[in-house]
Coordinates of C-alpha atoms and ligand atoms in Angstrom, one line a residue:
X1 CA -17.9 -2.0 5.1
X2 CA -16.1 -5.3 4.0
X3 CA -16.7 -4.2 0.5
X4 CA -13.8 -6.1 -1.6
X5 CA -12.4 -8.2 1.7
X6 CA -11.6 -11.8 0.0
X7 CA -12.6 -14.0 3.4
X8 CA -11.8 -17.6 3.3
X9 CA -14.3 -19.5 5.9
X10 CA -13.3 -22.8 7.2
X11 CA -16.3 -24.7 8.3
X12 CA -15.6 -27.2 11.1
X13 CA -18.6 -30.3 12.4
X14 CA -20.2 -28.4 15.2
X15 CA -24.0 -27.8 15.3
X16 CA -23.1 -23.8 15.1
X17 CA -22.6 -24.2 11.3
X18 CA -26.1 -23.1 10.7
X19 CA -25.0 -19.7 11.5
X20 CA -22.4 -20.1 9.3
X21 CA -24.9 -19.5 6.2
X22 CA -26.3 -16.3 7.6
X23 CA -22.8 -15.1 8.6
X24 CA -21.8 -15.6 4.5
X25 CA -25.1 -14.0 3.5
X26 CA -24.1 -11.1 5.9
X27 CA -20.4 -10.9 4.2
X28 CA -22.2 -10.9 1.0
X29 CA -24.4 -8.1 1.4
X30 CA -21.1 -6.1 2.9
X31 CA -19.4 -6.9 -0.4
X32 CA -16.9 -9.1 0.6
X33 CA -15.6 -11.8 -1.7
X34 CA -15.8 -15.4 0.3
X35 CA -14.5 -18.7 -0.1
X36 CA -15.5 -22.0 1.8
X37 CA -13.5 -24.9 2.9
X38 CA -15.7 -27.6 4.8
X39 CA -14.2 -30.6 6.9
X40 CA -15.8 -34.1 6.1
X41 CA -17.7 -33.6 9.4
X42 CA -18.8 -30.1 8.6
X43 CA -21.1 -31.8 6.0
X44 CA -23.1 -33.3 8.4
X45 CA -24.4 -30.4 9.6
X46 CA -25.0 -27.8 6.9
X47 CA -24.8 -29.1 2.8
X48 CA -22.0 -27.7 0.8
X49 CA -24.6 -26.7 -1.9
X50 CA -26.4 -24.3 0.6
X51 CA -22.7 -22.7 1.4
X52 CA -21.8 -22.5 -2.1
X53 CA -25.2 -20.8 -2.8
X54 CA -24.7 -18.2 -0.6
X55 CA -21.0 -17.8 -1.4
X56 CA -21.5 -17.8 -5.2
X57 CA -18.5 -20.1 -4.8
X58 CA -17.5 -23.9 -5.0
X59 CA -17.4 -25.4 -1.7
X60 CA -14.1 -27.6 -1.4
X61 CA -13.6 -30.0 0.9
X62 CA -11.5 -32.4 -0.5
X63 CA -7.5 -31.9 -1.4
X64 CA -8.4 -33.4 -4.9
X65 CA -11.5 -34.4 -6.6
X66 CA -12.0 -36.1 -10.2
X67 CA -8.8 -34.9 -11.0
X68 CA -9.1 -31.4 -9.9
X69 CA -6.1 -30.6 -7.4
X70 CA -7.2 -27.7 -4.6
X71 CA -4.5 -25.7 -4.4
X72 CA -4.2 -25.2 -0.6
X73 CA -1.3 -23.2 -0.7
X74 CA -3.0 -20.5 -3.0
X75 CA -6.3 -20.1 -0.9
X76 CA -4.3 -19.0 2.0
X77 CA -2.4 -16.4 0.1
X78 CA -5.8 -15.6 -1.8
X79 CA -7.4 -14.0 1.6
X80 CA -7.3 -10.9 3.6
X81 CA -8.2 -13.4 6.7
X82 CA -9.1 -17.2 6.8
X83 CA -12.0 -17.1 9.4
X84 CA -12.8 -20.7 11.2
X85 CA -16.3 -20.5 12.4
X86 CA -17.7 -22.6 13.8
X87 CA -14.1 -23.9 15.5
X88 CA -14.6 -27.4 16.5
X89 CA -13.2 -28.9 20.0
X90 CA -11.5 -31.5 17.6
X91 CA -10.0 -29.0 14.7
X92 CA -9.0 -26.8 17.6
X93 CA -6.6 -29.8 18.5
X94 CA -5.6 -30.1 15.4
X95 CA -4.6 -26.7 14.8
X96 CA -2.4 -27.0 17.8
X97 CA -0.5 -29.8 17.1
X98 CA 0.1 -29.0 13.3
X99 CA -1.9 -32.1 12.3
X100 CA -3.1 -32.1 8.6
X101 CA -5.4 -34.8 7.7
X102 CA -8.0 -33.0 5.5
X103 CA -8.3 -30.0 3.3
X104 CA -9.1 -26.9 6.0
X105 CA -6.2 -28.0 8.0
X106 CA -3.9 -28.1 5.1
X107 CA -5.0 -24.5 4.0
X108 CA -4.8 -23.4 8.4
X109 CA -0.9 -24.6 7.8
X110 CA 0.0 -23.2 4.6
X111 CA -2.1 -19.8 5.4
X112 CA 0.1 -16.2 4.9
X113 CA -3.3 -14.6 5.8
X114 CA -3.9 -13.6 9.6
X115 CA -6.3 -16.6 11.0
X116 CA -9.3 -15.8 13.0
X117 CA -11.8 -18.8 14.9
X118 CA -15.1 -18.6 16.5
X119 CA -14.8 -21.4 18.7
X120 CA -18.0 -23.5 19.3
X121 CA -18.5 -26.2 21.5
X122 CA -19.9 -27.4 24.8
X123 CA -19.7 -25.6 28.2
X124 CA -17.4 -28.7 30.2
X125 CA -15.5 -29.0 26.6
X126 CA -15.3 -25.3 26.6
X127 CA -13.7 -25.0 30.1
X128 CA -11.9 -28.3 30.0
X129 CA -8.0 -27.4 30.3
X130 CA -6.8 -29.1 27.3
X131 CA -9.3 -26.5 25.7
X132 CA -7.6 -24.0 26.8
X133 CA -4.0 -25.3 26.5
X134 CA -5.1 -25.2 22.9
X135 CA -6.3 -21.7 22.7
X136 CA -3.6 -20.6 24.2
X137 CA -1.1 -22.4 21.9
X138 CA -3.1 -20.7 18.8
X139 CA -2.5 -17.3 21.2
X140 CA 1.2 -18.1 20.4
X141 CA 1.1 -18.6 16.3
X142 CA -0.8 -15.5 16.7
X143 CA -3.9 -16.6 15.6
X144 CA -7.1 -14.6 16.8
X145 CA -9.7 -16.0 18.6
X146 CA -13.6 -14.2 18.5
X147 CA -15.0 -15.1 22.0
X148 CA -17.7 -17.6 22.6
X149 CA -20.5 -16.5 24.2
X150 CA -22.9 -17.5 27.0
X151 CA -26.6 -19.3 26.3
X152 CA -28.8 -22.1 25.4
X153 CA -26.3 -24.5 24.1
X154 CA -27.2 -27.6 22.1
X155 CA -27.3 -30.4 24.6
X156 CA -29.9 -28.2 26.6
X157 CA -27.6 -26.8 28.7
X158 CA -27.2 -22.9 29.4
X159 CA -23.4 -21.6 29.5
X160 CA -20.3 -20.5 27.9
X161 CA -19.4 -22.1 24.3
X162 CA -21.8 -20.9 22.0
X163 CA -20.4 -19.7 19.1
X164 CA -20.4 -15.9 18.8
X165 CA -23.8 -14.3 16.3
X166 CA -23.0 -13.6 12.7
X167 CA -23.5 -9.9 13.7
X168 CA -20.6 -9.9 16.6
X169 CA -18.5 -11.5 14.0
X170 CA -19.0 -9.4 10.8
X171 CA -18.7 -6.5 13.8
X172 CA -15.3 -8.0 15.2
X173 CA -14.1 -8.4 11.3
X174 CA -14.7 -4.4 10.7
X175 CA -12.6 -3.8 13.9
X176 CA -9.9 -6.2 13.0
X177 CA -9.5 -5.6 8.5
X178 CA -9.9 -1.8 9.0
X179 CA -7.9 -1.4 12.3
X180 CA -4.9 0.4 12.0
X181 CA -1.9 -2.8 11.2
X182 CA 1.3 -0.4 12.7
X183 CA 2.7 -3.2 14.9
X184 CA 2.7 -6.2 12.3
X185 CA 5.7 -8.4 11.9
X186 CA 7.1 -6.7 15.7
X187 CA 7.3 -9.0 18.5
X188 CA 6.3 -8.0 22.0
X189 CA 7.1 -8.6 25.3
X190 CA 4.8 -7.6 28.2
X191 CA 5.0 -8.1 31.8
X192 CA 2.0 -7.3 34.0
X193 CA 0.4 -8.4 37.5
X194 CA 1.8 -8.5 40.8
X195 CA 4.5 -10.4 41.9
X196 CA 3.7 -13.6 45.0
X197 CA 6.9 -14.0 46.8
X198 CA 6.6 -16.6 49.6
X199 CA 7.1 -16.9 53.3
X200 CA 5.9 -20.1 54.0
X201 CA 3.3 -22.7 51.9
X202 CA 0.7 -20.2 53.3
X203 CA 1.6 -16.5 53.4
X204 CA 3.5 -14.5 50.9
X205 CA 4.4 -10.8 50.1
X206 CA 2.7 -9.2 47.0
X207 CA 1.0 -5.5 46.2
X208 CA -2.2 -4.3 45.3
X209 CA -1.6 -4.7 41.0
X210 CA -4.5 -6.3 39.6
X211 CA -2.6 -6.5 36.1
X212 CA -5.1 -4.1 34.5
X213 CA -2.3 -1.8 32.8
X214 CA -0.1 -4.1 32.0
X215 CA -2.9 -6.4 30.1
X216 CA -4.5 -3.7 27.9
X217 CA -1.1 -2.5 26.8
X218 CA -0.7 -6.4 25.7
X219 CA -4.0 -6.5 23.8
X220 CA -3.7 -3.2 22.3
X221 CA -0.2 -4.6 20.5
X222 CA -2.0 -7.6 20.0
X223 CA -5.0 -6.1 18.4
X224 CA -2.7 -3.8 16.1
X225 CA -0.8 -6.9 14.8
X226 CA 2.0 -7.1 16.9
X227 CA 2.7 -11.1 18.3
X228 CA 2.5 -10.3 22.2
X229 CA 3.9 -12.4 24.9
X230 CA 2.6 -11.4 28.2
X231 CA 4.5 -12.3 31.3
X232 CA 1.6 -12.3 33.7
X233 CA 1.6 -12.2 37.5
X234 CA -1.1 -13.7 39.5
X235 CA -4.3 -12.3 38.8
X236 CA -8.0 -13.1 38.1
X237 CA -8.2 -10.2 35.2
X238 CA -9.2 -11.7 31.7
X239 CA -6.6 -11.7 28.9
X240 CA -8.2 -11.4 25.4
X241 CA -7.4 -14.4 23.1
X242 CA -4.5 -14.2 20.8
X243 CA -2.1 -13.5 23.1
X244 CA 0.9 -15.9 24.6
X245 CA 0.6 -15.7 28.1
X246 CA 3.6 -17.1 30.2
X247 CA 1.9 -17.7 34.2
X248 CA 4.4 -16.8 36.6
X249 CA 4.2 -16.2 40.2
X250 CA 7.9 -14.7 42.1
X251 CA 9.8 -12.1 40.7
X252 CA 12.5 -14.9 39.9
X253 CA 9.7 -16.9 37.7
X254 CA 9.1 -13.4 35.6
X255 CA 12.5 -12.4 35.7
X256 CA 13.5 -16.1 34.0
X257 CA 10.6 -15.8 31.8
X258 CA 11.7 -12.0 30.4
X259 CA 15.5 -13.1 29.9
X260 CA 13.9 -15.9 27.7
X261 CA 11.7 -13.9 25.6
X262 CA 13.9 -10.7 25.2
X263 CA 16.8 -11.6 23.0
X264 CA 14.2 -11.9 19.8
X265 CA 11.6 -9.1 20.9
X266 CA 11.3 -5.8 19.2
X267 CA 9.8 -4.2 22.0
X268 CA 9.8 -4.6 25.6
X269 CA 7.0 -3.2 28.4
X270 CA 8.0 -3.4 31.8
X271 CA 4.5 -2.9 33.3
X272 CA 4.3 -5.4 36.2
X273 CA 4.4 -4.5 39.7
X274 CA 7.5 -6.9 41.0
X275 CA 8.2 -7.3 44.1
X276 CA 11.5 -5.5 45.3
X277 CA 12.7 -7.6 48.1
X278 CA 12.2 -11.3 48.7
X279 CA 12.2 -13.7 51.4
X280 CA 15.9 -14.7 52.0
X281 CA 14.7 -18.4 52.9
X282 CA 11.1 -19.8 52.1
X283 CA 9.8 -22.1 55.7
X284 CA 9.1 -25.5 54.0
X285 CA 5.9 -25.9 56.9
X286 CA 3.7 -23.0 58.2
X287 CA 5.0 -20.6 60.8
X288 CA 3.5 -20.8 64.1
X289 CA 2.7 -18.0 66.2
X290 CA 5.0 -18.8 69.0
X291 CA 7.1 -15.1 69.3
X292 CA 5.8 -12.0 70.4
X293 CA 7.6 -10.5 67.4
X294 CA 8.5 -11.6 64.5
X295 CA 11.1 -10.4 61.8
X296 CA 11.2 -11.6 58.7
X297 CA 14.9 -11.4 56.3
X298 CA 14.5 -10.1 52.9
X299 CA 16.8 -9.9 50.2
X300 CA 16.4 -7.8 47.3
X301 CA 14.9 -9.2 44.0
X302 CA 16.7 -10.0 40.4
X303 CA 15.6 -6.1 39.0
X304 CA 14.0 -7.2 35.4
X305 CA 13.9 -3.7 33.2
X306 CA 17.5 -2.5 34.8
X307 CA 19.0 -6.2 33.5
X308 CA 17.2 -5.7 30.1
X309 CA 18.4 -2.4 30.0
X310 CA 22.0 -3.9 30.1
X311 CA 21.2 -6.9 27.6
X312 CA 19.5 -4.6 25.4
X313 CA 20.6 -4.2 21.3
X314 CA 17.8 -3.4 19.1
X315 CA 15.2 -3.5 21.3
X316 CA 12.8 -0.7 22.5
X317 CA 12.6 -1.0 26.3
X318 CA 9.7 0.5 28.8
X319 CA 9.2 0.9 32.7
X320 CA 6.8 2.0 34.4
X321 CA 7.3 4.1 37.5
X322 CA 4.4 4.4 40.2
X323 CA 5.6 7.6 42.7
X324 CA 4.0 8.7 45.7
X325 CA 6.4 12.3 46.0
X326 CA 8.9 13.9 43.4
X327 CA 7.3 12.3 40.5
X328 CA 9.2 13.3 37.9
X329 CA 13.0 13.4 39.4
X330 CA 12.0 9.2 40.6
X331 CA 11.1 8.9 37.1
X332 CA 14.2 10.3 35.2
X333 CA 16.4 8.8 37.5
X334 CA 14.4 5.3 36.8
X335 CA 14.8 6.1 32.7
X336 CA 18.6 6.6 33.1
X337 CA 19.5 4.2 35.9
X338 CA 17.8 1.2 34.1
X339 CA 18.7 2.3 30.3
X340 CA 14.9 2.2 29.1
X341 CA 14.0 4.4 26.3
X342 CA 10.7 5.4 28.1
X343 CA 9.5 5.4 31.3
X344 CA 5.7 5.6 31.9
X345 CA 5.1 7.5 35.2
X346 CA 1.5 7.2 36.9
X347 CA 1.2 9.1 40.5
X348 CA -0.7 8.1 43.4
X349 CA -1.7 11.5 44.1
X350 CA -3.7 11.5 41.1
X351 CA -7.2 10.8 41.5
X352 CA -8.4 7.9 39.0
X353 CA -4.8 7.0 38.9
X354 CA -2.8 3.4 40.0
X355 CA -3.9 -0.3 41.4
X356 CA -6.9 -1.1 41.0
X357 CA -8.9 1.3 39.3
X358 CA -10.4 1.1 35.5
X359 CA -8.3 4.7 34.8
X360 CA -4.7 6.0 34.5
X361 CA -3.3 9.1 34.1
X362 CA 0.2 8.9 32.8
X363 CA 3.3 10.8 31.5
X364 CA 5.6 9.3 29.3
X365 CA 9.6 10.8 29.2
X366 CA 12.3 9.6 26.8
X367 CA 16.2 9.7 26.6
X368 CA 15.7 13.1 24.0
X369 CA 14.4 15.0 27.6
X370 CA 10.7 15.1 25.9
X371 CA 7.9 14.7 28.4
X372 CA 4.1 13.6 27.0
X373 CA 1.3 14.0 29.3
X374 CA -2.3 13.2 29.5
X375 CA -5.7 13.2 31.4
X376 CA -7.3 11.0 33.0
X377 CA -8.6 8.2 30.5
X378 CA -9.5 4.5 30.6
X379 CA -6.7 2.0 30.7
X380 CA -7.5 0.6 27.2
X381 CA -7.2 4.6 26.0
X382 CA -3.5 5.2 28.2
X383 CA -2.7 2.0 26.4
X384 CA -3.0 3.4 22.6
X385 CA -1.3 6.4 24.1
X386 CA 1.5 4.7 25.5
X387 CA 2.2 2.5 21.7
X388 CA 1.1 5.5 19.9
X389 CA 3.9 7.4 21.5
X390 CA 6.8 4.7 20.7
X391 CA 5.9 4.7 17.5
X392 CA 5.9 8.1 16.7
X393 CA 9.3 8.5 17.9
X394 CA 10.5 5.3 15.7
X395 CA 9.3 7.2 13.3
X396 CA 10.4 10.7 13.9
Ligands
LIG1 N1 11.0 -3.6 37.9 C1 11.6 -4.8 37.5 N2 12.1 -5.7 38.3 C2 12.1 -5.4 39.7 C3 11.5 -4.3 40.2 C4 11.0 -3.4 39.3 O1 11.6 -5.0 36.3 N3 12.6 -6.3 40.5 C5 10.5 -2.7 36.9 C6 9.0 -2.5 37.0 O2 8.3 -3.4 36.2 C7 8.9 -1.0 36.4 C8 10.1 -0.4 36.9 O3 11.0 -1.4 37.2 O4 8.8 -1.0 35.0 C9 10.0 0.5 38.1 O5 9.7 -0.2 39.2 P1 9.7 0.4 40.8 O6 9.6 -0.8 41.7 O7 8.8 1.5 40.9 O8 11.2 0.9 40.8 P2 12.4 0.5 41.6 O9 13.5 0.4 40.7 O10 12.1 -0.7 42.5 O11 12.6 1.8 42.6 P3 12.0 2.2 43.9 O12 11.4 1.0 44.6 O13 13.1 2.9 44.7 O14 10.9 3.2 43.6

């Protein structure tokens, strides 16, 4: 229950706003205490006086009226969250580019509050890049984004945009207000994916990671507050909203990427499959089958975590190691020689374990000589284990 949850609602111009009354009627009934900011355009689709109704609230939308000043830096501080739904394709821009020409996006800037949006808009606006430039750029300020979801949209159409149902949203609310908050105010860096590393404009060497791991570890910091950049290899897995995600491609791409984002992160997880040797020269055309063999010179690749582990100060750093035979010696030997403070080791001779699959099954060792080890679970449930781990031994 939402029962005492003050929720500020920003109401954007997008036909979805209709659902925005039975949302508040929903947070009502949960008893939550809401607030409601409208844009200009907002007004155009559903009447202030129905929000403020339902809300048992004034309805602002203007930074002053008749000499009443809305104090936009108080609202912000006033909420538990400030929930945007419907998101607009326009306020959406907005929000990325710190613009602040009306009262929700003056609130947006000055907010303390986490900052949640159900985005709303058209299929071709929904998948236009710019779109998701901008959703991406809110990933970065940490701002959470509910997913749209797929229907009868308001041109006619049938696809992706639709704002998500009150329900999903009041159900996505209870997961984030009463989830457990242990990461907040940490910063996060994640790496995850294969690595491509390139023989000529055609061919490359890679490996079988599809990213899986390395993503739900990302989203589970995420989803307990933490501000997650993931360094992500080429893959066609999902990434949850809220998330910075740096594309890369070669192990020299991620490595650059990490030495960037490490200096100022708390914690560091190595989870991405990179590739350990290289092409030593890349052919600028495609090679033509002309010899009856072929050799091709590698060199080895810039080793991310072991460089880390040589840069590192405050910072808590994890590797992964993936073993075929003598597990656990590969894996010490991996924690020492690379100065991590864990090292998550998943076996290939375990059945629901490595690429590919929707499992792990994991043991975690650190520098004290303890050794953690669990069953078979899903990803997402080896991914609480693995931050539920590091922060028990912060804490211990
Ligand atoms: N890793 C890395 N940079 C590389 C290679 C690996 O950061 N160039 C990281 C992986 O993300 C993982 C850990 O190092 O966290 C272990 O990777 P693995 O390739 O298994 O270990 P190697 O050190 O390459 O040892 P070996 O190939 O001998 O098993």
């Amino acid at each position: 229950m939402l029962h005492g949850k003050k929720i500020l609602i920003g109401v954007t111009g997008s036909i979805a706003a209709y659902k925005t009354a039975a949302l508040i009627r929903l947070l009502i009934k949960e008893g939550a205490e809401v607030k409601v900011i409208m844009t200009p355009a907002a007004a155009n689709f559903i009447t202030p006086l129905t929000l403020a109704t339902l809300s048992k609230n004034e309805v602002l939308s203007d930074i002053a009226t008749n000499s009443t000043w809305a104090n936009h830096v108080m609202l912000g501080r006033w909420a538990d969250v400030m929930l945007i739904a419907p998101l607009s394709c326009n306020t959406l821009a907005k929000m990325a580019v710190g613009q602040c020409d009306n009262l929700l996006l003056a609130v947006y800037l000055s907010a303390t509050c986490p900052v949640v949006a159900a985005p709303a808009m058209d299929e071709d606006m929904w998948h236009h890049p710019s779109t998701k430039n901008n959703l991406n750029t809110l990933g970065g300020f940490n701002n959470k984004i509910i997913p749209v979801e797929n229907g009868e949209l308001a041109s006619g159409l049938t696809g992706d945009g639709r704002m998500a149902e009150p329900e999903t949203i009041i159900q996505w609310l209870h997961n984030f207000l009463l989830r457990k908050n242990d990461l907040a105010g940490k910063k996060v860096l994640v790496t995850a994916g294969p690595t491509y590393e390139p023989i000529d404009p055609v061919r490359f060497i890679s490996n079988h990671s599809t990213g899986k791991m390395g993503i739900a570890i990302a989203e589970e910091m995420s989803s307990r507050g933490a501000a997650v950049t993931l360094v992500l290899g080429p893959t066609a897995e999902h990434v949850e909203n809220g998330i910075k995600i740096v594309k890369v491609k070669s192990a020299e791409e991620m490595y650059n990427a990490c030495i960037n984002e490490f200096t100022t992160c708390d914690i560091a997880v190595m989870s991405a499959a990179v590739a350990d040797y290289t092409p030593v020269n890349m052919a600028t055309e495609k090679i033509k089958k002309t010899e009856n063999e072929f050799t091709i010179a590698l060199t080895k690749t810039k080793d991310i975590l072991k460089t880390l582990g040589q840069q590192k100060k405050q910072q808590l750093l994890v590797g992964f190691a993936l073993e075929t035979n003598n597990e656990k010696e590969y894996a010490l030997k991996k924690l020492h020689g690379k100065n991590a403070d864990f090292i998550v080791l998943n076996s290939l001779n375990d059945a629901g374990a490595g690429f590919g699959h929707n499992t792990n099954k994991i043991t975690i060792f650190d520098r004290q000589g303890n050794e953690f080890a669990f069953g078979v679970k899903t990803k997402k449930e080896v991914a609480a284990d693995i931050v539920n781990t590091i922060l028990k031994s912060i804490h211990a």
